[in-house]
Tab-separated table of C-alpha atoms in Angstrom:
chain	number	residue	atom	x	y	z
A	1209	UNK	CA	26.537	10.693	-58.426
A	1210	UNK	CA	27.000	6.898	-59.497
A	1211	UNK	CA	28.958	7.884	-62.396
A	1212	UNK	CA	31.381	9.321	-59.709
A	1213	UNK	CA	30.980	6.016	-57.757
A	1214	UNK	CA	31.659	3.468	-60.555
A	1215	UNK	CA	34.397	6.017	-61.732
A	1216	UNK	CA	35.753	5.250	-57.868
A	1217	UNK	CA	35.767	1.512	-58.004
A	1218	UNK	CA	38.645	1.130	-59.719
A	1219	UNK	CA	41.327	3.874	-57.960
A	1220	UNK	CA	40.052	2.537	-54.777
A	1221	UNK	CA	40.933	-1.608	-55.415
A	1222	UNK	CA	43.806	-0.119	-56.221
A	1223	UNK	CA	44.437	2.076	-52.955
A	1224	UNK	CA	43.123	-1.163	-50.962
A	1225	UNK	CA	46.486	-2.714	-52.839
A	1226	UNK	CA	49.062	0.041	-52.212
A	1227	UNK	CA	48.139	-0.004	-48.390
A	1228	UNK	CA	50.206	-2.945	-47.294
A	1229	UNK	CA	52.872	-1.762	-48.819
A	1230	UNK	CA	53.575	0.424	-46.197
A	1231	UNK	CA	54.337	-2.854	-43.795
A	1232	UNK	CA	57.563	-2.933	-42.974
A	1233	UNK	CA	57.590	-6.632	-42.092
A	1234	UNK	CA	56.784	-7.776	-45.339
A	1235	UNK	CA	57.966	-6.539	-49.312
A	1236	UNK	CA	54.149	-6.426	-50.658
A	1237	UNK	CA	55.503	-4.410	-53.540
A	1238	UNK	CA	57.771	-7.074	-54.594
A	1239	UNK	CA	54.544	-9.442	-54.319
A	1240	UNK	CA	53.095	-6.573	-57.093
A	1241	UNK	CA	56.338	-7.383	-59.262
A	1242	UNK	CA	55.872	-10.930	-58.825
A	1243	UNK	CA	52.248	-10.981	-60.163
A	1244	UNK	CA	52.358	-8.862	-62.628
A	1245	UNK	CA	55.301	-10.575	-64.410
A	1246	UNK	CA	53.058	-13.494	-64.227
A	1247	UNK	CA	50.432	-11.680	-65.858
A	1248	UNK	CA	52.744	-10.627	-68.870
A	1249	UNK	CA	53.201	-14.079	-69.785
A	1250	UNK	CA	49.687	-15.141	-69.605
A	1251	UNK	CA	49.128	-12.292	-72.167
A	1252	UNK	CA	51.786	-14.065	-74.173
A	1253	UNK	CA	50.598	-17.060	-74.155
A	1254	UNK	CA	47.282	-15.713	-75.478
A	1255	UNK	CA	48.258	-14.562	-78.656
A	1256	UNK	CA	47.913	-17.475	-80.780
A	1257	UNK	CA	44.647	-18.050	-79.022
A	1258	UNK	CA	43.718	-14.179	-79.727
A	1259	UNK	CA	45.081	-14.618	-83.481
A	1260	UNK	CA	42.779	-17.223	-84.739
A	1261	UNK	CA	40.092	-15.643	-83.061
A	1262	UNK	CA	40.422	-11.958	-83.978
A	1263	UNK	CA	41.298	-13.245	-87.990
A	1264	UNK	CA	37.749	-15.266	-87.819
A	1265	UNK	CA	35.896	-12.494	-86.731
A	1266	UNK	CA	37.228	-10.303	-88.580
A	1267	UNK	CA	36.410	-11.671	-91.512
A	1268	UNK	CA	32.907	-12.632	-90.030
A	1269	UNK	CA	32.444	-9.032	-90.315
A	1270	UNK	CA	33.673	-8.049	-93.471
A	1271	UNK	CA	31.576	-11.023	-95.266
A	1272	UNK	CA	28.430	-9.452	-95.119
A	1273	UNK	CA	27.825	-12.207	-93.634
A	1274	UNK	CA	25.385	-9.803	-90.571
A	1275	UNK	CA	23.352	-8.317	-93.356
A	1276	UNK	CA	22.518	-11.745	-94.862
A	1277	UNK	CA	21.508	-13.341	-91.537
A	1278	UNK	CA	19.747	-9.727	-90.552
A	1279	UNK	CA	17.733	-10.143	-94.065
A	1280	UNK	CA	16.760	-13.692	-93.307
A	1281	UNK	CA	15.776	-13.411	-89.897
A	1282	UNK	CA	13.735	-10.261	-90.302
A	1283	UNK	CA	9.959	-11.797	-90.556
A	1284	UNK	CA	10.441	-14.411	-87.964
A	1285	UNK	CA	11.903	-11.690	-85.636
A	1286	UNK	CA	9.077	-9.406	-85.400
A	1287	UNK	CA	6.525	-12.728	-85.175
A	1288	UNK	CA	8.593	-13.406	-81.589
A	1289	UNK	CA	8.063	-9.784	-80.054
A	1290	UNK	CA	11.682	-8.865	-81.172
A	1291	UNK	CA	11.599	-5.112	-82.939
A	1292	UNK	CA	13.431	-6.214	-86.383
A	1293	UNK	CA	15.868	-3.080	-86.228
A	1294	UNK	CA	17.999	-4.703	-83.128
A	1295	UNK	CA	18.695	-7.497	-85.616
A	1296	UNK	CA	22.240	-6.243	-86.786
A	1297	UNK	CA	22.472	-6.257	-83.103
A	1298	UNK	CA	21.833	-9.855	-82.469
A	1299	UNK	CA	23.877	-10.918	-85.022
A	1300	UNK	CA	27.190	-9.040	-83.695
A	1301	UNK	CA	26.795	-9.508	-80.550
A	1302	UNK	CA	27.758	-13.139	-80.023
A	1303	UNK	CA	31.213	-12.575	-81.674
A	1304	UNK	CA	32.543	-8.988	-81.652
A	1305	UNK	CA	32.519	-6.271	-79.165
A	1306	UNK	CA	33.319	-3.783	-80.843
A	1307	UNK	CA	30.678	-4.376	-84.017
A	1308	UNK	CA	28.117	-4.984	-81.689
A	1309	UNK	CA	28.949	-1.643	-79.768
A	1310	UNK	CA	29.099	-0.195	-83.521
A	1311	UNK	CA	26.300	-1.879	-84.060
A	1312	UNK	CA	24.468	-0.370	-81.119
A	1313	UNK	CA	25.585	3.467	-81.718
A	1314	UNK	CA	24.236	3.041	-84.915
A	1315	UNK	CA	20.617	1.945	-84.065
A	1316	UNK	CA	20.399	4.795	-81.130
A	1317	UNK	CA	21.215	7.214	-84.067
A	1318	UNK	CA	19.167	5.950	-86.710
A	1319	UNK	CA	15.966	5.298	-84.530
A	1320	UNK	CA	16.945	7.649	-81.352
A	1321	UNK	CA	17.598	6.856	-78.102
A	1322	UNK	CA	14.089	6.554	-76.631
A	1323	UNK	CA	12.264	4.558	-79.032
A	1324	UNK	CA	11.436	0.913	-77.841
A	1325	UNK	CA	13.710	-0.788	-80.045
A	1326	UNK	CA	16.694	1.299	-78.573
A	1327	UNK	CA	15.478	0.834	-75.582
A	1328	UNK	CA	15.365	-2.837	-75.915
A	1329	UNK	CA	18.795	-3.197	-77.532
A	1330	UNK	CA	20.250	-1.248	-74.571
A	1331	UNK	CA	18.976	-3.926	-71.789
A	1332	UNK	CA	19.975	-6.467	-73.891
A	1333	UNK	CA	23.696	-4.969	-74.487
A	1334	UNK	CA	23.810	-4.313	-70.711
A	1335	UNK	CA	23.152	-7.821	-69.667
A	1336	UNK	CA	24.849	-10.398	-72.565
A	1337	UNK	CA	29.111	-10.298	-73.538
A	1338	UNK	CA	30.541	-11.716	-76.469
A	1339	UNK	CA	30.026	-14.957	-76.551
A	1340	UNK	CA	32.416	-16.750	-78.560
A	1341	UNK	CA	35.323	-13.872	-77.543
A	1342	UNK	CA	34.526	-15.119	-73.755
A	1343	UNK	CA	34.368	-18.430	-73.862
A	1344	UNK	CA	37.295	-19.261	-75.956
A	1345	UNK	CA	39.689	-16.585	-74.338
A	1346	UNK	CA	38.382	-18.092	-70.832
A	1347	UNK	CA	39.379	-21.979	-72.251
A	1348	UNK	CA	42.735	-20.909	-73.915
A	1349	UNK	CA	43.283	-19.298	-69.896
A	1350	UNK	CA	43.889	-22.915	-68.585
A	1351	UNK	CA	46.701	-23.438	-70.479
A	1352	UNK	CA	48.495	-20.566	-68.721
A	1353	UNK	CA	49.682	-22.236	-66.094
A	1354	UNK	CA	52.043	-24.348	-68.458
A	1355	UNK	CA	49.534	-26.715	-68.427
A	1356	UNK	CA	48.148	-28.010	-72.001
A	1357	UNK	CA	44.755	-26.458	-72.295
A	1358	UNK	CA	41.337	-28.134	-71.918
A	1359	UNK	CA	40.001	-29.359	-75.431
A	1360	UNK	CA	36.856	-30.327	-74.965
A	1361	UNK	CA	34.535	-28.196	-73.322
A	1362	UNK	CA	31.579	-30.046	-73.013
A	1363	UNK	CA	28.388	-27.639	-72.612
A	1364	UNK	CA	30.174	-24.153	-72.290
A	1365	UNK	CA	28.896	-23.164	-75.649
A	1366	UNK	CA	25.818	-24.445	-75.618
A	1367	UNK	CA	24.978	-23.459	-72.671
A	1368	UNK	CA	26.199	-20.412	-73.292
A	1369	UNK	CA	23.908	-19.835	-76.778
A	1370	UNK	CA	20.821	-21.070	-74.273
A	1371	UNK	CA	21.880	-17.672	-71.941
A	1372	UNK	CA	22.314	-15.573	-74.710
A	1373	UNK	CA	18.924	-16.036	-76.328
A	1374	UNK	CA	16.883	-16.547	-73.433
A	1375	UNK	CA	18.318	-13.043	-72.442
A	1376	UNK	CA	17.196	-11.857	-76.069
A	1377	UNK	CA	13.421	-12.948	-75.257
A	1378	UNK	CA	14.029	-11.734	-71.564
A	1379	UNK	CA	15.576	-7.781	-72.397
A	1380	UNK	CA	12.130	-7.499	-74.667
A	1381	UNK	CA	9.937	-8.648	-72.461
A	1382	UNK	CA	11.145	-6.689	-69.161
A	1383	UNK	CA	11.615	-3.392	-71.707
A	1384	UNK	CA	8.060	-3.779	-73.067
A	1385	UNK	CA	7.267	-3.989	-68.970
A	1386	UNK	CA	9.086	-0.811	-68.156
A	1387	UNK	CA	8.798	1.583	-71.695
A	1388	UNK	CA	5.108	0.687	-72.526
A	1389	UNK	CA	4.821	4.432	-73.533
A	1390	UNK	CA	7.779	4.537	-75.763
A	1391	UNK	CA	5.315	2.205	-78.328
A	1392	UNK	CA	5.673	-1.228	-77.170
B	517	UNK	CA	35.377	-26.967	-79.461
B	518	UNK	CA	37.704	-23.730	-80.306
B	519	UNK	CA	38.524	-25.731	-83.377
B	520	UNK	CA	34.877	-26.163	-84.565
B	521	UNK	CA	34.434	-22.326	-83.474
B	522	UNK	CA	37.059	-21.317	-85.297
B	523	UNK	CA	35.795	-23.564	-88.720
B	524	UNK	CA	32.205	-22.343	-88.220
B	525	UNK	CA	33.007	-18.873	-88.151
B	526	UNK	CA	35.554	-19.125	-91.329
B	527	UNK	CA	32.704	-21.212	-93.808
B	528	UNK	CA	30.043	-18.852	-92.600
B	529	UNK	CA	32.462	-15.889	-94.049
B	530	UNK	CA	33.207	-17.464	-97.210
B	531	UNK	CA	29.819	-18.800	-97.861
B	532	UNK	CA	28.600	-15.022	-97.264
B	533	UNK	CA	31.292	-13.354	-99.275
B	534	UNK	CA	30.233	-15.586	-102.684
B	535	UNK	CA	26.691	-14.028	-103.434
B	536	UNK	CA	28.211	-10.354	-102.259
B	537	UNK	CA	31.375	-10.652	-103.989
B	538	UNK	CA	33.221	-9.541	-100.856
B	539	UNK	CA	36.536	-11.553	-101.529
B	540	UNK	CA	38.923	-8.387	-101.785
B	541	UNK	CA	37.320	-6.885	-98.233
B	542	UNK	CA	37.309	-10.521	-96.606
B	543	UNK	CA	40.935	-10.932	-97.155
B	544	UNK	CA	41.793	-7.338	-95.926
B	545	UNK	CA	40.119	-8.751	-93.013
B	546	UNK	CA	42.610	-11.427	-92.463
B	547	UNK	CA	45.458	-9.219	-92.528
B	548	UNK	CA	43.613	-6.745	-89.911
B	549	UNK	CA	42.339	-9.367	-88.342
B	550	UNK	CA	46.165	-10.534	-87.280
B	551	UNK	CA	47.192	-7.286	-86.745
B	552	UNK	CA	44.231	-6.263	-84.542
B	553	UNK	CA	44.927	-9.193	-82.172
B	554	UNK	CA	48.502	-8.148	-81.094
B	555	UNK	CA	47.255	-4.824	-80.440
B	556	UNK	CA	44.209	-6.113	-78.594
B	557	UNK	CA	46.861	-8.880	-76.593
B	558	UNK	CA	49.391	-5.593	-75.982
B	559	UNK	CA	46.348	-3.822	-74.636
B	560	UNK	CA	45.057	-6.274	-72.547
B	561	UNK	CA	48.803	-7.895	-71.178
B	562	UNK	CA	49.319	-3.957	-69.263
B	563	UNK	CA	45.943	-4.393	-67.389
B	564	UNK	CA	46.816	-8.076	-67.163
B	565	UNK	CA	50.463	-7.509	-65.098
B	566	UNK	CA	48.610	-4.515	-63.298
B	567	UNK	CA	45.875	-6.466	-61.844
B	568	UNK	CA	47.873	-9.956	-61.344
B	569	UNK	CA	49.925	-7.866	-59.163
B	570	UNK	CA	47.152	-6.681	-57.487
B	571	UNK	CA	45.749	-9.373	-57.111
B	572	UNK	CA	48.935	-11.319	-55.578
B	573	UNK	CA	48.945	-7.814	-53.071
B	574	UNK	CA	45.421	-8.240	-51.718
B	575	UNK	CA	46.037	-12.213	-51.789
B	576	UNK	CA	49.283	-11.927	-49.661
B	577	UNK	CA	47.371	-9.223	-47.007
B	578	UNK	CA	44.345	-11.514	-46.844
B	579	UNK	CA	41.857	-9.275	-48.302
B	580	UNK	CA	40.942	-12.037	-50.620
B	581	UNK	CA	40.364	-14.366	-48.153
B	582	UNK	CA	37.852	-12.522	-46.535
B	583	UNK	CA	36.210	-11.656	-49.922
B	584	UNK	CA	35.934	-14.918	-50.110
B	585	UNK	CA	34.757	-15.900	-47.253
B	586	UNK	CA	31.981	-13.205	-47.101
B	587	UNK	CA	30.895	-14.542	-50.577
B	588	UNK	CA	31.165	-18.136	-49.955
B	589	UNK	CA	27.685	-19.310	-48.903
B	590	UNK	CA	26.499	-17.852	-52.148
B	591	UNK	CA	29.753	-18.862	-54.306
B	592	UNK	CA	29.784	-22.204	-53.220
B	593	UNK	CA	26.303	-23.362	-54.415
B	594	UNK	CA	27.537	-22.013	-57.640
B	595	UNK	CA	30.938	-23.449	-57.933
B	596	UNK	CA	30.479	-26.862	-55.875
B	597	UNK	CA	33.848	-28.634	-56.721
B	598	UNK	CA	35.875	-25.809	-55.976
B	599	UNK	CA	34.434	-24.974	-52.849
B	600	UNK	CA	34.438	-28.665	-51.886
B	601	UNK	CA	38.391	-28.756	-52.788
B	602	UNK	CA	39.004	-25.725	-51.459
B	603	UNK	CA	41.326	-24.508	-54.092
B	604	UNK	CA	40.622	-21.728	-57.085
B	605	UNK	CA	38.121	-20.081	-54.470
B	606	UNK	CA	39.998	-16.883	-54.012
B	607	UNK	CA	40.542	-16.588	-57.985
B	608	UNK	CA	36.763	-17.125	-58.552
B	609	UNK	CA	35.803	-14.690	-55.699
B	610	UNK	CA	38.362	-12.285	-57.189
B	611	UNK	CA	36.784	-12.794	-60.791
B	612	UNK	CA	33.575	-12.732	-60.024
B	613	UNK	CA	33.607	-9.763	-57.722
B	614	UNK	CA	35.464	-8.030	-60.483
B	615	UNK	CA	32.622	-8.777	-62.740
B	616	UNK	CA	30.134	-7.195	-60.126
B	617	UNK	CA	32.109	-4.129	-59.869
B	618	UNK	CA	32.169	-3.831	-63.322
B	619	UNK	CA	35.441	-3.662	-63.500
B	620	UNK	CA	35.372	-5.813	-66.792
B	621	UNK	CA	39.361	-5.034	-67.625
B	622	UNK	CA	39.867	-6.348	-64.293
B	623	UNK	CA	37.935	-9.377	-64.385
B	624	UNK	CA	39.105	-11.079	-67.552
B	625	UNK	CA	42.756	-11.416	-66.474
B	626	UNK	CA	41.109	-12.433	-63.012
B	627	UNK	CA	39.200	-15.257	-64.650
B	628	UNK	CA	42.084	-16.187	-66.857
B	629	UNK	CA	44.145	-17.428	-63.575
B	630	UNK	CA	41.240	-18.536	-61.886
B	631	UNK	CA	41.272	-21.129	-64.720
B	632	UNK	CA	44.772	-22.007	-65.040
B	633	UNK	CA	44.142	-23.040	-61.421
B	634	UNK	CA	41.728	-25.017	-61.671
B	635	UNK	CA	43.207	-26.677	-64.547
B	636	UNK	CA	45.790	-27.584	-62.192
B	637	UNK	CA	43.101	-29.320	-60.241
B	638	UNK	CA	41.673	-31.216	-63.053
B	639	UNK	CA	41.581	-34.665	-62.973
B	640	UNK	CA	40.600	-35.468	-66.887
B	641	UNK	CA	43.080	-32.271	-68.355
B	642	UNK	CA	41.619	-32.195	-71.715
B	643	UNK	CA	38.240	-31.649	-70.584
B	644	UNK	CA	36.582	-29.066	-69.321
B	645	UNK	CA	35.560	-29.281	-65.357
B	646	UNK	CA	31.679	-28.280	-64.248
B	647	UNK	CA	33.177	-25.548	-62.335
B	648	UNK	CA	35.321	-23.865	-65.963
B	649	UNK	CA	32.076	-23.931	-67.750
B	650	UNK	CA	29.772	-22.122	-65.093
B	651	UNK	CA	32.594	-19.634	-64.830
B	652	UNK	CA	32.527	-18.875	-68.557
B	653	UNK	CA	29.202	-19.070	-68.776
B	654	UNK	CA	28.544	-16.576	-66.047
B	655	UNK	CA	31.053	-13.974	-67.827
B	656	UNK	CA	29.075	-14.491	-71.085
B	657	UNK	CA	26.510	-12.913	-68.682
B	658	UNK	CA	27.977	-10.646	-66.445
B	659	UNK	CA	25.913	-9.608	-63.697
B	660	UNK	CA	27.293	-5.820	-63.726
B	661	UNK	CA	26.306	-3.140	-60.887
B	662	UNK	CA	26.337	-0.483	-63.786
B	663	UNK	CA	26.482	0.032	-67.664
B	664	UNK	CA	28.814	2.604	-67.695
B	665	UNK	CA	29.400	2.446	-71.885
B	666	UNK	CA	25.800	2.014	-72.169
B	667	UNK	CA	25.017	5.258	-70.376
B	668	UNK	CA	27.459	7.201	-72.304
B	669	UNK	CA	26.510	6.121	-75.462
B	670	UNK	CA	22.549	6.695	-74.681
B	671	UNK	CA	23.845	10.257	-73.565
B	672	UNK	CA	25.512	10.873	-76.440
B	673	UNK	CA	22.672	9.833	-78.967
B	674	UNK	CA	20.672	12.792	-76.667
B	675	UNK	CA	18.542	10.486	-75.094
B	676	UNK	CA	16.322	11.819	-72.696
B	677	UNK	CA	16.942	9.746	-69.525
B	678	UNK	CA	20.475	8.104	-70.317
B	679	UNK	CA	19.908	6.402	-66.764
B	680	UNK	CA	16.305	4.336	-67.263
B	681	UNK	CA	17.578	1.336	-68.287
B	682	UNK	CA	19.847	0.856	-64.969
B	683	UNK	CA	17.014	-1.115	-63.404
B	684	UNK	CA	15.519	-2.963	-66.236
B	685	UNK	CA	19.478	-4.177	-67.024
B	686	UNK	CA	19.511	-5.236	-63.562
B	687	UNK	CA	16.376	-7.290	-63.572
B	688	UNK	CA	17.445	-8.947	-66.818
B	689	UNK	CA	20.994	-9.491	-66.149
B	690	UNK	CA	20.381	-11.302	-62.760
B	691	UNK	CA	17.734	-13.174	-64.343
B	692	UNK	CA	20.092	-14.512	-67.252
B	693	UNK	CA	22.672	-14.946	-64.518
B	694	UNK	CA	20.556	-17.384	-62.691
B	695	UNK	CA	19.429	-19.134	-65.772
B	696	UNK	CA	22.840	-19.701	-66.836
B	697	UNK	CA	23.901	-20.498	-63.380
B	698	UNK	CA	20.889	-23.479	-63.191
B	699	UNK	CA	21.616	-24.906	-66.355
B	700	UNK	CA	24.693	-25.182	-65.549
B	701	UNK	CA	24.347	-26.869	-62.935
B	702	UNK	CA	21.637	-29.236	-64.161
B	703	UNK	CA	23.998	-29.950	-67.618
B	704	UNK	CA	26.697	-31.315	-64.958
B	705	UNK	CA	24.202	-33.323	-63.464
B	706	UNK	CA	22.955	-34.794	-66.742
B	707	UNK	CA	26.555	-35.895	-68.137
B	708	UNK	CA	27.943	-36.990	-64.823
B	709	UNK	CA	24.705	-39.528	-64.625
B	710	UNK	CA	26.475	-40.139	-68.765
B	711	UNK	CA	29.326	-40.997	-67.277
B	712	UNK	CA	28.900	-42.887	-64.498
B	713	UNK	CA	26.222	-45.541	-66.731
């Protein structure tokens, strides 16, 4: 039932937009044109943002730079309540969407889907983004316009960093609440 | 900021590649790395055109508008300058709401021209307004309605109740929501009191 409703969100924004196209007062449709050639160069204007960024993490990733961090943060880890196996998680999950999703299917297979570290890694995937993918995409976004873009941006990151680990603490915490019986 | 991101990132992956001898992978990276970010940019500039258009439709009808309106006692404690100007508020509503919906494809290009706007309104152009920052902060924690991913991958790992953590996600995305939205808030606070000393 809600996967058919979230599966409907989408088709029907979309339905909402092709209705007023069927005024005959006004060309909505050429609005639609309008827009989304607008959009196409924003895109295009990204790349050189999205190159930087995708060649850092990239090599971020293939470093071994995770399993380093993962080894040295181990023992402190479980001392704060945080099950050491969601580490690999924590590490991706600042900077890459797609390792941390990797690094998510991985942890559900190697310690199944219903133990309390899974558990906890799936809260905490469902409520944090990538970080440093967001916020520099969303900064390199106000030079769209034609604009130059902003170059300092104050707070946003650490601010950001503040969010993402008191949602690390948070996701434990609320999971040890809810799956006591999967062996908090 | 990017700049130091960008550095940061790069050090950390040669300073990790020297004890593990990961120089040949780390430079297949780069080459990936390049490659994988005009796919990614190709990828993202068809949802980008599909929802800008969108988004120009349901601005031109007034749909926004009312979204907007509907929204704005809660929206406008969170984005104060905007609300106060009265411009960007229909491209935050949009973005946010998109975010909500979980319509995360939607929501990025969303957010992207809801800051090129209010770019437009900035007074001090190479820095970042209160109102940028809460917006990207917010999308580092997205308040969703439903982990759709999340469920499919907890199905597919044959977990007993793929659905469980729909509440718990809840709880603990609003919660970092609300942190992120106070702090925030009180951060602006704190360096306009910097600024005006």
């Amino acid at each position: 039932m809600i996967e058919i409703l979230s599966g409907a969100i989408m088709p029907c924004v979309l339905l909402l937009a092709a209705i007023p196209m069927l005024s005959k007062r006004r060309d909505f449709f050429a609005r639609f044109t309008e827009g989304a050639r607008e959009g196409l160069t924003s895109a295009v204007r990204l790349l050189p943002t999205m190159i930087a960024l995708c060649v850092a993490l990239a090599m971020f990733r293939a470093s071994g730079a995770v399993d380093l961090l993962t080894g040295a943060l181990g023992g402190a880890a479980a001392r704060l309540g945080i099950p050491a196996e969601i580490l690999p998680l924590l590490v991706t999950r600042p900077v890459s969407g797609s390792a941390s999703t990797a690094a998510y299917a991985d942890l559900l297979a190697s310690v199944g889907a219903d133990s309390f570290a899974a558990l906890c890694a799936s809260v905490l995937m469902g409520s944090s983004d990538t970080l440093v993918y967001v916020i520099t995409v969303y900064f390199s976004g106000t030079a769209i316009g034609g604009k130059p873009p902003v170059r300092r941006t104050r707070h946003a990151f650490f601010t950001a960093a503040c969010v993402m680990i008191f949602c690390v603490f948070l996701a434990c915490a609320v999971s040890r609440l809810f799956f006591s019986e999967a062996g908090a | 900021m990017l700049g130091v991101c960008f550095f940061i990132l790069i050090s950390v992956s040669v300073a990790a590649a020297i004890p593990t001898g990961n120089f040949g992978a780390l430079s297949n990276a780069i080459v990936d790395g390049a490659a994988q970010a005009v796919t990614l940019t190709l990828s993202l500039a068809g949802m980008m055109a599909l929802w800008c258009g969108v988004m120009r439709v349901l601005q031109e009808a007034g749909v926004i508008r009312l979204l907007a309106r509907v929204l704005s006692p809660v929206l406008r404690l969170v984005f104060p300058d905007a609300w106060r100007s009265g411009r960007a508020c229909e491209e935050i509503t949009a973005s946010v709401s998109a975010n909500i919906l979980g319509i995360g494809n939607a929501a990025t290009p969303l957010a992207l021209s809801a800051m090129a706007k209010l770019q437009e309104e900035n007074p001090t152009p190479d820095t970042a307004t209160d109102d940028m920052i809460t917006l990207s902060v917010l999308a580092t924690a997205p308040p969703a309605l439903l982990p759709t991913t999340l469920i499919a991958l907890r199905r597919a790992a044959g977990a007993a109740r793929p659905y469980e953590i729909v509440l718990p996600v809840w709880i603990t995305s609003a919660a970092c929501a609300l942190f992120g939205i106070v702090l925030c808030r009180l951060f602006a606070r704190a360096g306009r009191g910097r600024r005006r000393d």
